[in-house]
Amino acid sequence: MRERQCLVGPAPKQRALPAGGGAAARKMVAGGLCLCGLLRLLCSLLIPALFLSGVLCACLAILLWGIRLWIQGRRKQQTPAGRDGRRPLLVAFFHPYCNAGGGGERVLWCAIRTLQKKYKNVTCVVYAGDRDATEEDIIEGAFRRFNIKLTHPVKFVFLEKRYLVEASLYPHFTLLGQSLGSVFLGWEALLKCVPDIYIDSMGYAFTLPLFKYLGGCRVGCYVHYPTISTDMLSVVRNQDTRFNNAAFITNNPLFSKFKLVYYYLFAFMYGLVGSCSDVVMVNSSWTLNHILSLWRAGPCTSVVYPPCDVQTFLDIPLEEEKNSAEYSIVSISQFRPEKDHPLQIRAFAKLLKEKRLRQQLSLKLILIGGCRNQQDEDRVNNLKSLCEELGVSNNVMFRINIPFEELKKHLAEATIGLHTMWNEHFGIGVVECMAAGTVILAHNSGGPKLDIVVPYEGRITGFLAENEDSYAETMAYIFSMSPEKRLEIRENARQSVCRFSDQHFEETFLLSVEPLFK
C-alpha cells in the first residue's frame, strides 16, 4: 500500500487565485453573457422591424401607385377626345396670384400667348387663387396692365386653399410653412384638373414631385427667385439684420446657429424637389447660379429672360429735356417687403434735406406698384407714415394698380427710374424704365448688376447704388449732369434692352419647353 501510494503520489495542489481575482473573472463572464444577450435581443427585434418596414414601404408604394392610376383615370374623363379622335393637350400653369400686376404675371400671360400661337391642339389651364375675380376680370386685367391679348380662351381652375401659402399664416418657419402649404394647395389643384404638362410659374417647387410622380405629368418650372439661396445662408451665417432675418435672431448666437441649421436642411429639401423638374427656366444669370448650386440640374436648365414690353416703351419719343423747374423720380415694383421702398423714401428725403443739389429743383418721387392683399395695403400705409415722419409727404406720390397708359405717362415724364431691391432676381421694372427713356438708378446686386445695367458696346447705360448715401449722391449727380449727357445715357440704355423684348422671350421660351411636348 505504501508502495502504491508512492507510485500514485500526492494530489497536486491547485494554484490559489489572487485576492479579488475570482470576482473579476465572474464579472467578465457575466458581462460577456450580458453583451451576447443584448446582441441576441437586438437581432430578435431588428429582423421583425426590418420586415415590418419592408411591408409598410410596399404598402405605401402600392397605395401611391393606386393613387397615380386613379388620377390618370380622372385625366381621361376630364378631357375626352374631340371630333378628330385626338384629345387636346392640357398645359397647366400653377399661379395662385395670377390677377396680381407684377413681372411674374407678365411672364405667365406671355407664356400662355406664346403656346397658343405655336400649338393648335393645346388648352391652357391656370390654377388661380383669386376667387374674388371672374375669368373675364382676370383676362381684362392682363390686357389693361400688360397690354397682352390672348388669341384663345383660357380655362381657369379656382383654388379654395390659397391661404395655405400666405406668409401671414406662418409668423415663424415661414419658408417651410409656405412650402408645405403649397403641397396641399397643389393636391387640391391636381384633384380638380389633371394636366398633361404642368408648369410652376410662381416658384412653388414643392408641387413638382406631386404632379410628376402622382399626376404622371411632364413638369417644368420658371424660377423668378429661388425660395432659398446661398446669399440667404450667408446673411444668417454673418448675423446680418434684414427683412427676413430679424434682429432678435442676429443678436443671439444660439438662435442664429439654429436658423442656419434650419436653412441648410431646407436648402437640401429644396434641391431634392427642384431636381424633379424635366425643364428648368430661370430669369437671370443671378438666379441661374443659385439654382445650379442648389438643384444640380444643369442639362435641363436655361436662362429665359422675362418678357418686357420694350417696344411699347420705345414708342415714347426720346427728346432732349426742356428746361423745367420740376423733375420726377419714378419707382415701379409691387409693394412687397423685399422691394425696400423705405430705402427709396429715406434716400429721397436725404437728397432734399441735405441740400445735395447744386440748384434748387422741385422734385417728386412717384411710387408705382400693385397691391395683392391687405398686407400690401398695410405696407403702403406704413410707407405713407414714414413720409410724414421724414417730412416729405408733399413730395411723394403713391399710384397703386394703375392702368398701363397711366404707367407710360409717368415714365415718359420721369428723369430717373429708381430701384432698391437687394439681389433682385431680374428686374422687369428696371428694363421698362430704361426702355421708356429714364436714367436708371438700381441696386448694385442681382439681375440689375449682372444682366441689365451693364455697359452696352462699352458705353454707360445707367447707375448702381447700395445705401441711402450712395443713392442720394447718385441722384444728385444725375440731376447735376447736362441734359445732353443724360440724353446720351438714355439712348445707350434704350439700345441695350432689345434683348429683353417679347419676341426674344417667345423664341427662348419655346426652345426651352420643347422637350415637354415631345
Coordinates of C-alpha atoms in Angstrom, one line a residue:
M1 CA 0.0 0.0 0.0
R2 CA 2.7 2.3 0.9
E3 CA 4.4 1.5 -2.4
R4 CA 1.2 2.1 -4.3
Q5 CA 0.8 5.4 -2.6
C6 CA 4.3 6.4 -3.7
L7 CA 3.5 5.5 -7.3
V8 CA 0.4 7.5 -7.3
G9 CA 1.8 10.4 -5.3
P10 CA 0.1 13.2 -3.6
A11 CA -2.7 15.1 -5.4
P12 CA -1.4 18.3 -7.0
K13 CA -2.3 21.5 -5.2
Q14 CA -4.5 24.0 -7.0
R15 CA -2.9 27.4 -7.6
A16 CA -4.6 29.9 -5.4
L17 CA -6.2 32.9 -7.3
P18 CA -5.2 36.3 -6.2
A19 CA -7.5 38.2 -3.9
G20 CA -10.5 39.5 -5.8
G21 CA -9.5 37.6 -9.0
G22 CA -12.5 35.3 -8.8
A23 CA -14.9 38.2 -8.5
A24 CA -13.3 39.9 -11.5
A25 CA -13.5 36.8 -13.6
R26 CA -17.1 36.2 -12.7
K27 CA -17.8 39.8 -13.7
M28 CA -16.1 39.3 -17.1
V29 CA -18.1 36.2 -17.7
A30 CA -21.3 37.9 -16.7
G31 CA -20.5 40.9 -18.8
G32 CA -19.9 38.7 -21.8
L33 CA -23.2 36.9 -21.2
C34 CA -25.0 40.2 -20.9
L35 CA -23.4 41.5 -24.2
C36 CA -24.3 38.4 -26.0
G37 CA -27.8 38.6 -24.6
L38 CA -28.1 42.2 -25.7
L39 CA -26.9 41.3 -29.2
R40 CA -29.4 38.5 -29.4
L41 CA -32.2 40.8 -28.2
L42 CA -31.3 43.4 -30.8
C43 CA -31.2 40.8 -33.6
S44 CA -34.6 39.5 -32.4
L45 CA -36.0 43.0 -32.6
L46 CA -34.2 44.1 -35.8
I47 CA -35.4 41.3 -38.1
P48 CA -39.1 41.9 -37.3
A49 CA -38.6 45.7 -37.6
L50 CA -36.9 45.3 -41.0
F51 CA -39.7 43.0 -42.1
L52 CA -42.3 45.4 -40.9
S53 CA -40.6 48.4 -42.5
G54 CA -40.5 46.5 -45.8
V55 CA -44.2 45.6 -45.6
L56 CA -45.1 49.2 -44.8
C57 CA -42.9 50.5 -47.7
A58 CA -44.5 48.0 -50.1
C59 CA -48.0 49.0 -48.9
L60 CA -47.1 52.7 -49.3
A61 CA -45.7 52.1 -52.8
I62 CA -48.9 50.2 -53.8
L63 CA -51.0 52.9 -52.3
L64 CA -49.1 55.6 -54.3
W65 CA -49.3 53.6 -57.4
G66 CA -53.0 53.1 -57.0
I67 CA -53.5 56.9 -56.4
R68 CA -51.4 57.5 -59.6
L69 CA -53.6 55.2 -61.7
W70 CA -56.8 56.8 -60.2
I71 CA -55.6 60.3 -61.0
Q72 CA -54.6 59.3 -64.6
G73 CA -58.1 57.8 -65.0
R74 CA -59.6 61.2 -64.0
R75 CA -57.5 62.9 -66.6
K76 CA -59.1 60.8 -69.4
Q77 CA -62.6 61.6 -68.0
Q78 CA -61.9 65.3 -67.8
T79 CA -60.6 65.7 -71.4
P80 CA -62.5 63.4 -73.8
A81 CA -61.3 63.1 -77.3
G82 CA -62.5 65.6 -79.9
R83 CA -64.2 65.0 -83.2
D84 CA -60.9 64.1 -84.9
G85 CA -60.3 61.5 -82.2
R86 CA -57.5 63.4 -80.6
R87 CA -57.6 64.6 -77.0
P88 CA -56.4 68.1 -76.5
L89 CA -53.2 68.6 -74.7
L90 CA -53.7 70.2 -71.3
V91 CA -50.9 72.6 -70.2
A92 CA -51.5 73.9 -66.7
F93 CA -49.8 76.8 -65.1
F94 CA -49.7 76.9 -61.3
H95 CA -50.1 80.6 -60.5
P96 CA -52.3 81.3 -57.4
Y97 CA -51.8 85.0 -57.7
C98 CA -52.5 85.3 -61.5
N99 CA -54.5 88.5 -61.0
A100 CA -51.6 90.5 -59.5
G101 CA -49.8 93.1 -61.5
G102 CA -46.2 92.1 -61.2
G103 CA -43.5 90.9 -63.5
G104 CA -44.3 87.3 -62.7
E105 CA -47.8 87.7 -64.0
R106 CA -46.5 89.2 -67.2
V107 CA -44.3 86.1 -67.7
L108 CA -47.4 84.0 -67.2
W109 CA -49.6 85.7 -69.8
C110 CA -46.8 86.0 -72.4
A111 CA -46.1 82.3 -71.9
I112 CA -49.7 81.4 -72.5
R113 CA -50.0 83.6 -75.6
T114 CA -46.8 82.1 -77.0
L115 CA -48.1 78.5 -76.6
Q116 CA -51.4 79.4 -78.1
K117 CA -49.7 80.8 -81.2
K118 CA -47.4 77.8 -81.5
Y119 CA -49.6 74.8 -80.7
K120 CA -53.1 74.4 -82.1
N121 CA -54.1 71.3 -80.1
V122 CA -53.3 72.8 -76.7
T123 CA -55.7 74.0 -74.0
C124 CA -54.0 76.3 -71.4
V125 CA -55.2 76.0 -67.8
V126 CA -54.4 78.4 -65.0
Y127 CA -54.7 77.3 -61.3
A128 CA -55.9 80.6 -59.8
G129 CA -56.5 81.6 -56.2
D130 CA -58.2 84.9 -57.0
R131 CA -61.7 83.8 -56.1
D132 CA -62.9 87.4 -55.8
A133 CA -62.4 87.9 -59.5
T134 CA -64.1 86.4 -62.5
E135 CA -62.4 84.9 -65.5
E136 CA -63.3 87.9 -67.5
D137 CA -61.8 90.2 -64.9
I138 CA -58.5 88.4 -64.9
I139 CA -58.2 88.4 -68.7
E140 CA -59.2 92.1 -68.9
G141 CA -56.7 92.9 -66.1
A142 CA -53.9 91.2 -68.1
F143 CA -54.7 93.4 -71.1
R144 CA -55.1 96.6 -69.0
R145 CA -51.9 96.1 -67.1
F146 CA -49.6 94.4 -69.6
N147 CA -51.2 95.1 -73.0
I148 CA -51.4 91.4 -73.6
K149 CA -54.3 90.0 -75.6
L150 CA -54.7 86.2 -75.8
T151 CA -55.7 84.5 -79.0
H152 CA -57.8 81.7 -77.5
P153 CA -59.8 81.2 -74.3
V154 CA -58.1 80.0 -71.1
K155 CA -59.5 77.5 -68.6
F156 CA -59.4 78.7 -65.0
V157 CA -59.4 76.3 -62.1
F158 CA -60.1 78.3 -58.9
L159 CA -58.5 77.1 -55.7
E160 CA -60.1 77.5 -52.3
K161 CA -57.0 76.9 -50.1
R162 CA -54.7 79.7 -51.3
Y163 CA -54.5 81.0 -47.7
L164 CA -52.2 78.0 -47.1
V165 CA -49.4 79.8 -48.9
E166 CA -49.9 83.2 -47.3
A167 CA -46.8 84.3 -45.4
S168 CA -49.0 85.7 -42.6
L169 CA -50.1 82.2 -41.7
Y170 CA -46.6 81.3 -40.7
P171 CA -45.0 84.0 -38.5
H172 CA -42.2 81.6 -37.8
F173 CA -40.6 78.9 -40.1
T174 CA -42.2 80.8 -43.0
L175 CA -40.3 79.1 -45.8
L176 CA -41.2 75.6 -44.5
G177 CA -44.8 76.5 -43.8
Q178 CA -45.4 78.1 -47.2
S179 CA -43.7 75.1 -48.9
L180 CA -45.8 72.5 -47.1
G181 CA -48.9 74.7 -47.7
S182 CA -48.1 74.7 -51.4
V183 CA -48.2 70.9 -51.4
F184 CA -51.7 70.8 -50.0
L185 CA -52.7 73.6 -52.5
G186 CA -51.1 71.6 -55.3
W187 CA -53.1 68.5 -54.2
E188 CA -56.3 70.5 -54.5
A189 CA -55.2 71.7 -57.9
L190 CA -54.4 68.1 -59.1
L191 CA -57.7 66.7 -57.9
K192 CA -59.6 69.5 -59.8
C193 CA -57.7 69.2 -63.0
V194 CA -55.1 66.6 -64.1
P195 CA -52.9 68.1 -66.9
D196 CA -50.6 66.5 -69.4
I197 CA -47.9 69.2 -68.8
Y198 CA -47.5 71.1 -65.6
I199 CA -45.5 74.3 -65.3
D200 CA -44.9 76.0 -62.0
S201 CA -44.7 79.7 -62.9
M202 CA -44.6 81.2 -59.5
G203 CA -41.9 79.4 -57.5
Y204 CA -43.7 76.6 -55.6
A205 CA -41.1 73.9 -56.3
F206 CA -42.6 71.5 -53.7
T207 CA -45.5 70.9 -56.0
L208 CA -43.2 69.5 -58.8
P209 CA -42.9 65.9 -57.4
L210 CA -46.6 65.8 -56.6
F211 CA -47.6 66.4 -60.3
K212 CA -44.7 64.3 -61.7
Y213 CA -45.0 61.1 -59.6
L214 CA -48.7 61.1 -58.6
G215 CA -50.1 63.0 -61.5
G216 CA -47.9 61.4 -64.1
C217 CA -47.3 64.8 -65.8
R218 CA -44.3 66.1 -67.6
V219 CA -43.2 69.0 -65.4
G220 CA -41.4 72.2 -65.9
C221 CA -40.9 75.5 -64.0
Y222 CA -40.0 79.1 -64.4
V223 CA -38.0 80.3 -61.5
H224 CA -38.2 84.0 -60.8
Y225 CA -36.4 83.8 -57.4
P226 CA -35.1 80.8 -55.5
T227 CA -37.1 80.1 -52.4
I228 CA -33.7 79.9 -50.6
S229 CA -30.3 81.0 -51.8
T230 CA -26.7 80.8 -50.8
D231 CA -26.9 84.6 -50.2
M232 CA -29.7 83.9 -47.6
L233 CA -27.4 81.4 -45.9
S234 CA -24.6 83.9 -45.8
V235 CA -26.9 86.6 -44.3
V236 CA -27.8 84.2 -41.4
R237 CA -24.2 82.9 -41.1
N238 CA -22.9 86.5 -40.8
Q239 CA -25.7 87.5 -38.5
D240 CA -26.8 90.4 -40.7
T241 CA -30.2 92.0 -39.9
R242 CA -32.5 92.2 -42.9
F243 CA -36.3 91.9 -43.6
N244 CA -36.0 88.1 -43.5
N245 CA -33.6 87.9 -40.6
A246 CA -34.9 89.6 -37.5
A247 CA -32.7 91.5 -35.0
F248 CA -33.7 89.2 -32.1
I249 CA -32.1 86.3 -34.1
T250 CA -29.0 88.1 -35.2
N251 CA -28.3 89.3 -31.6
N252 CA -28.5 85.7 -30.3
P253 CA -25.7 83.3 -31.4
L254 CA -27.8 80.3 -30.4
F255 CA -30.8 81.4 -32.5
S256 CA -28.5 82.2 -35.4
K257 CA -27.0 78.7 -35.4
F258 CA -30.4 77.1 -35.1
K259 CA -31.7 79.1 -38.0
L260 CA -28.6 78.3 -40.1
V261 CA -29.2 74.5 -39.5
Y262 CA -32.8 75.0 -40.4
Y263 CA -31.8 76.8 -43.6
Y264 CA -29.3 74.1 -44.6
L265 CA -31.9 71.4 -44.1
F266 CA -34.5 73.4 -46.1
A267 CA -32.0 74.0 -48.9
F268 CA -31.3 70.3 -49.1
M269 CA -35.1 69.5 -49.4
Y270 CA -35.5 72.4 -51.9
G271 CA -32.7 70.9 -54.0
L272 CA -34.4 67.4 -54.0
V273 CA -37.8 68.7 -55.1
G274 CA -36.3 71.0 -57.7
S275 CA -34.3 68.3 -59.3
C276 CA -37.6 66.5 -60.2
S277 CA -38.3 69.1 -62.9
D278 CA -37.9 68.0 -66.5
V279 CA -37.3 71.6 -67.7
V280 CA -36.0 74.4 -65.6
M281 CA -36.1 78.0 -66.8
V282 CA -34.6 80.9 -64.9
N283 CA -34.9 84.6 -65.4
S284 CA -31.3 85.8 -65.0
S285 CA -27.7 84.9 -64.5
W286 CA -28.0 85.5 -60.8
T287 CA -30.9 83.1 -60.5
L288 CA -29.1 80.6 -62.7
N289 CA -26.0 80.5 -60.4
H290 CA -28.1 79.8 -57.3
I291 CA -30.4 77.2 -59.0
L292 CA -27.4 75.3 -60.4
S293 CA -25.8 75.2 -57.0
L294 CA -29.0 74.0 -55.2
W295 CA -30.8 71.8 -57.8
R296 CA -27.8 70.5 -59.7
A297 CA -29.9 70.2 -62.8
G298 CA -27.6 71.8 -65.3
P299 CA -28.5 69.8 -68.5
C300 CA -32.2 70.9 -68.4
T301 CA -31.6 74.4 -67.1
S302 CA -31.6 77.5 -69.3
V303 CA -31.9 81.3 -68.9
V304 CA -35.1 82.7 -70.4
Y305 CA -35.1 86.5 -69.8
P306 CA -38.6 87.6 -68.8
P307 CA -40.7 89.5 -71.5
C308 CA -40.6 93.2 -71.1
D309 CA -42.9 95.3 -73.2
V310 CA -39.9 97.0 -74.7
Q311 CA -41.5 98.1 -77.9
T312 CA -44.4 99.9 -76.3
F313 CA -42.0 102.0 -74.2
L314 CA -39.6 102.5 -77.1
D315 CA -42.6 104.2 -78.9
I316 CA -42.3 107.0 -76.3
P317 CA -40.4 109.9 -78.1
L318 CA -37.0 110.4 -76.7
E319 CA -36.2 114.1 -76.8
E320 CA -33.8 116.3 -75.1
E321 CA -35.1 117.6 -71.9
K322 CA -36.6 121.0 -71.8
N323 CA -35.6 123.4 -69.1
S324 CA -38.0 122.7 -66.2
A325 CA -38.1 123.5 -62.6
E326 CA -39.9 120.2 -61.7
Y327 CA -38.4 116.8 -62.1
S328 CA -39.8 113.4 -61.2
I329 CA -38.3 110.1 -59.9
V330 CA -40.3 107.0 -60.7
S331 CA -40.2 103.6 -59.0
I332 CA -42.0 100.6 -60.5
S333 CA -42.4 97.5 -58.2
Q334 CA -45.0 95.6 -56.2
F335 CA -45.4 96.8 -52.6
R336 CA -43.6 93.8 -51.0
P337 CA -41.0 94.0 -48.2
E338 CA -38.1 92.8 -50.3
K339 CA -38.5 95.7 -52.7
D340 CA -37.3 98.0 -49.9
H341 CA -39.5 101.1 -50.6
P342 CA -38.4 102.6 -47.2
L343 CA -34.8 102.9 -48.7
Q344 CA -36.2 104.9 -51.6
I345 CA -38.1 107.3 -49.3
R346 CA -35.1 107.8 -46.9
A347 CA -32.7 108.4 -49.8
F348 CA -35.1 110.8 -51.4
A349 CA -35.5 112.6 -48.1
K350 CA -31.7 112.8 -47.6
L351 CA -31.5 114.3 -51.2
L352 CA -33.9 117.0 -50.3
K353 CA -32.9 117.8 -46.7
E354 CA -29.1 117.8 -47.1
K355 CA -29.1 120.3 -50.0
R356 CA -27.1 118.0 -52.2
L357 CA -28.5 119.6 -55.4
R358 CA -26.4 122.4 -56.9
Q359 CA -29.6 124.2 -57.9
Q360 CA -32.9 124.4 -56.3
L361 CA -35.3 122.0 -58.1
S362 CA -38.8 120.9 -57.4
L363 CA -38.6 117.1 -57.1
K364 CA -41.3 114.5 -56.8
L365 CA -41.0 110.8 -56.0
I366 CA -43.7 108.6 -57.6
L367 CA -44.1 105.1 -56.3
I368 CA -46.0 102.9 -58.7
G369 CA -46.9 99.3 -57.9
G370 CA -49.5 96.6 -57.3
C371 CA -51.1 95.6 -54.0
R372 CA -52.0 91.9 -53.8
N373 CA -53.7 91.8 -50.5
Q374 CA -54.4 93.6 -47.2
Q375 CA -50.8 93.1 -46.1
D376 CA -49.6 95.0 -49.1
E377 CA -52.1 97.8 -48.4
D378 CA -51.0 98.0 -44.8
R379 CA -47.4 98.3 -46.1
V380 CA -48.4 101.2 -48.2
N381 CA -50.0 102.9 -45.2
N382 CA -46.7 102.4 -43.3
L383 CA -44.8 104.0 -46.1
K384 CA -47.1 107.0 -46.1
S385 CA -46.4 107.3 -42.3
L386 CA -42.7 107.2 -43.0
C387 CA -43.1 110.0 -45.5
E388 CA -44.9 112.1 -42.8
E389 CA -42.2 111.3 -40.3
L390 CA -39.4 112.4 -42.7
G391 CA -41.4 115.5 -43.8
V392 CA -41.6 114.6 -47.5
S393 CA -45.3 113.7 -47.8
N394 CA -45.9 116.6 -50.2
N395 CA -43.1 115.3 -52.5
V396 CA -44.1 111.6 -52.6
M397 CA -47.0 110.2 -54.6
F398 CA -48.4 106.7 -54.4
R399 CA -50.0 105.2 -57.6
I400 CA -51.5 101.7 -56.9
N401 CA -52.8 99.2 -59.5
I402 CA -52.9 101.9 -62.2
P403 CA -53.7 101.3 -65.9
F404 CA -50.9 100.7 -68.4
E405 CA -51.5 104.0 -70.2
E406 CA -51.0 105.9 -66.9
L407 CA -47.8 104.0 -66.2
K408 CA -46.5 105.0 -69.6
K409 CA -47.3 108.7 -68.9
H410 CA -45.4 108.7 -65.7
L411 CA -42.4 107.1 -67.2
A412 CA -42.4 109.4 -70.2
E413 CA -42.2 112.4 -67.8
A414 CA -39.7 111.0 -65.4
T415 CA -36.0 111.8 -65.3
I416 CA -34.8 109.0 -63.0
G417 CA -36.0 105.4 -62.7
L418 CA -35.4 104.1 -59.2
H419 CA -34.9 100.5 -58.0
T420 CA -33.7 99.5 -54.5
M421 CA -34.3 95.7 -54.0
W422 CA -31.2 93.8 -52.8
N423 CA -30.4 90.8 -55.0
E424 CA -33.4 91.4 -57.3
H425 CA -33.7 88.2 -59.4
F426 CA -34.1 90.1 -62.6
G427 CA -35.9 93.5 -62.6
I428 CA -38.6 94.0 -65.3
G429 CA -39.3 97.4 -63.8
V430 CA -35.6 98.3 -64.4
V431 CA -35.9 97.3 -68.1
E432 CA -39.1 99.2 -68.5
C433 CA -37.6 102.4 -67.0
M434 CA -34.6 102.1 -69.4
A435 CA -36.8 101.5 -72.4
A436 CA -39.0 104.4 -71.5
G437 CA -36.0 106.7 -71.6
T438 CA -35.3 107.4 -67.9
V439 CA -31.9 107.4 -66.4
I440 CA -31.9 104.2 -64.3
L441 CA -30.5 104.0 -60.7
A442 CA -30.7 100.4 -59.5
H443 CA -29.3 98.3 -56.6
N444 CA -25.8 97.1 -57.1
S445 CA -26.6 93.4 -56.9
G446 CA -28.6 90.6 -58.6
G447 CA -30.0 90.8 -62.1
P448 CA -29.6 94.6 -62.5
K449 CA -25.9 94.3 -61.8
L450 CA -25.2 91.1 -63.8
D451 CA -27.6 91.4 -66.8
I452 CA -29.3 94.8 -67.2
V453 CA -27.4 97.9 -66.1
V454 CA -24.2 96.8 -67.8
P455 CA -22.2 98.6 -70.5
Y456 CA -23.6 98.4 -74.0
E457 CA -20.8 98.4 -76.6
G458 CA -18.6 100.0 -74.0
R459 CA -21.0 102.8 -73.2
I460 CA -22.7 103.5 -69.9
T461 CA -26.4 102.6 -69.6
G462 CA -27.2 103.6 -66.0
F463 CA -26.1 103.8 -62.4
L464 CA -25.9 101.4 -59.4
A465 CA -26.0 102.2 -55.7
E466 CA -26.3 100.3 -52.3
N467 CA -27.3 102.5 -49.4
E468 CA -29.0 105.8 -48.5
D469 CA -25.9 107.9 -49.0
S470 CA -24.9 106.4 -52.3
Y471 CA -28.5 106.6 -53.7
A472 CA -28.8 110.3 -52.6
E473 CA -25.3 111.2 -54.0
T474 CA -26.0 109.4 -57.3
M475 CA -29.4 111.1 -57.7
A476 CA -27.8 114.5 -57.1
Y477 CA -25.1 113.6 -59.6
I478 CA -27.6 112.7 -62.3
F479 CA -29.5 115.9 -61.8
S480 CA -26.3 117.9 -62.0
M481 CA -25.5 116.4 -65.4
S482 CA -26.2 118.4 -68.6
P483 CA -29.4 117.4 -70.5
E484 CA -27.1 116.3 -73.4
K485 CA -25.2 113.9 -71.2
R486 CA -28.4 112.5 -69.8
L487 CA -29.8 112.0 -73.3
E488 CA -26.7 110.1 -74.3
I489 CA -27.1 107.6 -71.4
R490 CA -30.8 107.3 -72.1
E491 CA -30.1 106.4 -75.8
N492 CA -27.5 103.8 -74.8
A493 CA -29.9 102.2 -72.3
R494 CA -32.7 102.0 -74.9
Q495 CA -30.4 100.3 -77.4
S496 CA -29.3 97.7 -74.8
V497 CA -32.8 96.5 -73.7
C498 CA -33.8 95.0 -77.1
R499 CA -32.6 91.6 -75.8
F500 CA -35.4 91.6 -73.3
S501 CA -38.2 92.0 -75.8
D502 CA -41.4 89.9 -76.1
Q503 CA -40.1 88.4 -79.3
H504 CA -36.8 87.2 -77.7
F505 CA -38.8 85.7 -74.8
E506 CA -41.1 83.8 -77.2
E507 CA -38.1 82.3 -79.0
T508 CA -36.2 81.2 -75.9
F509 CA -39.3 80.0 -74.1
L510 CA -40.4 77.7 -76.9
L511 CA -36.9 76.3 -77.3
S512 CA -36.8 75.5 -73.6
V513 CA -40.2 73.9 -73.2
E514 CA -39.9 71.9 -76.4
P515 CA -38.9 68.7 -74.5
L516 CA -42.2 68.7 -72.7
F517 CA -44.1 68.5 -75.9
K518 CA -42.2 65.5 -77.4

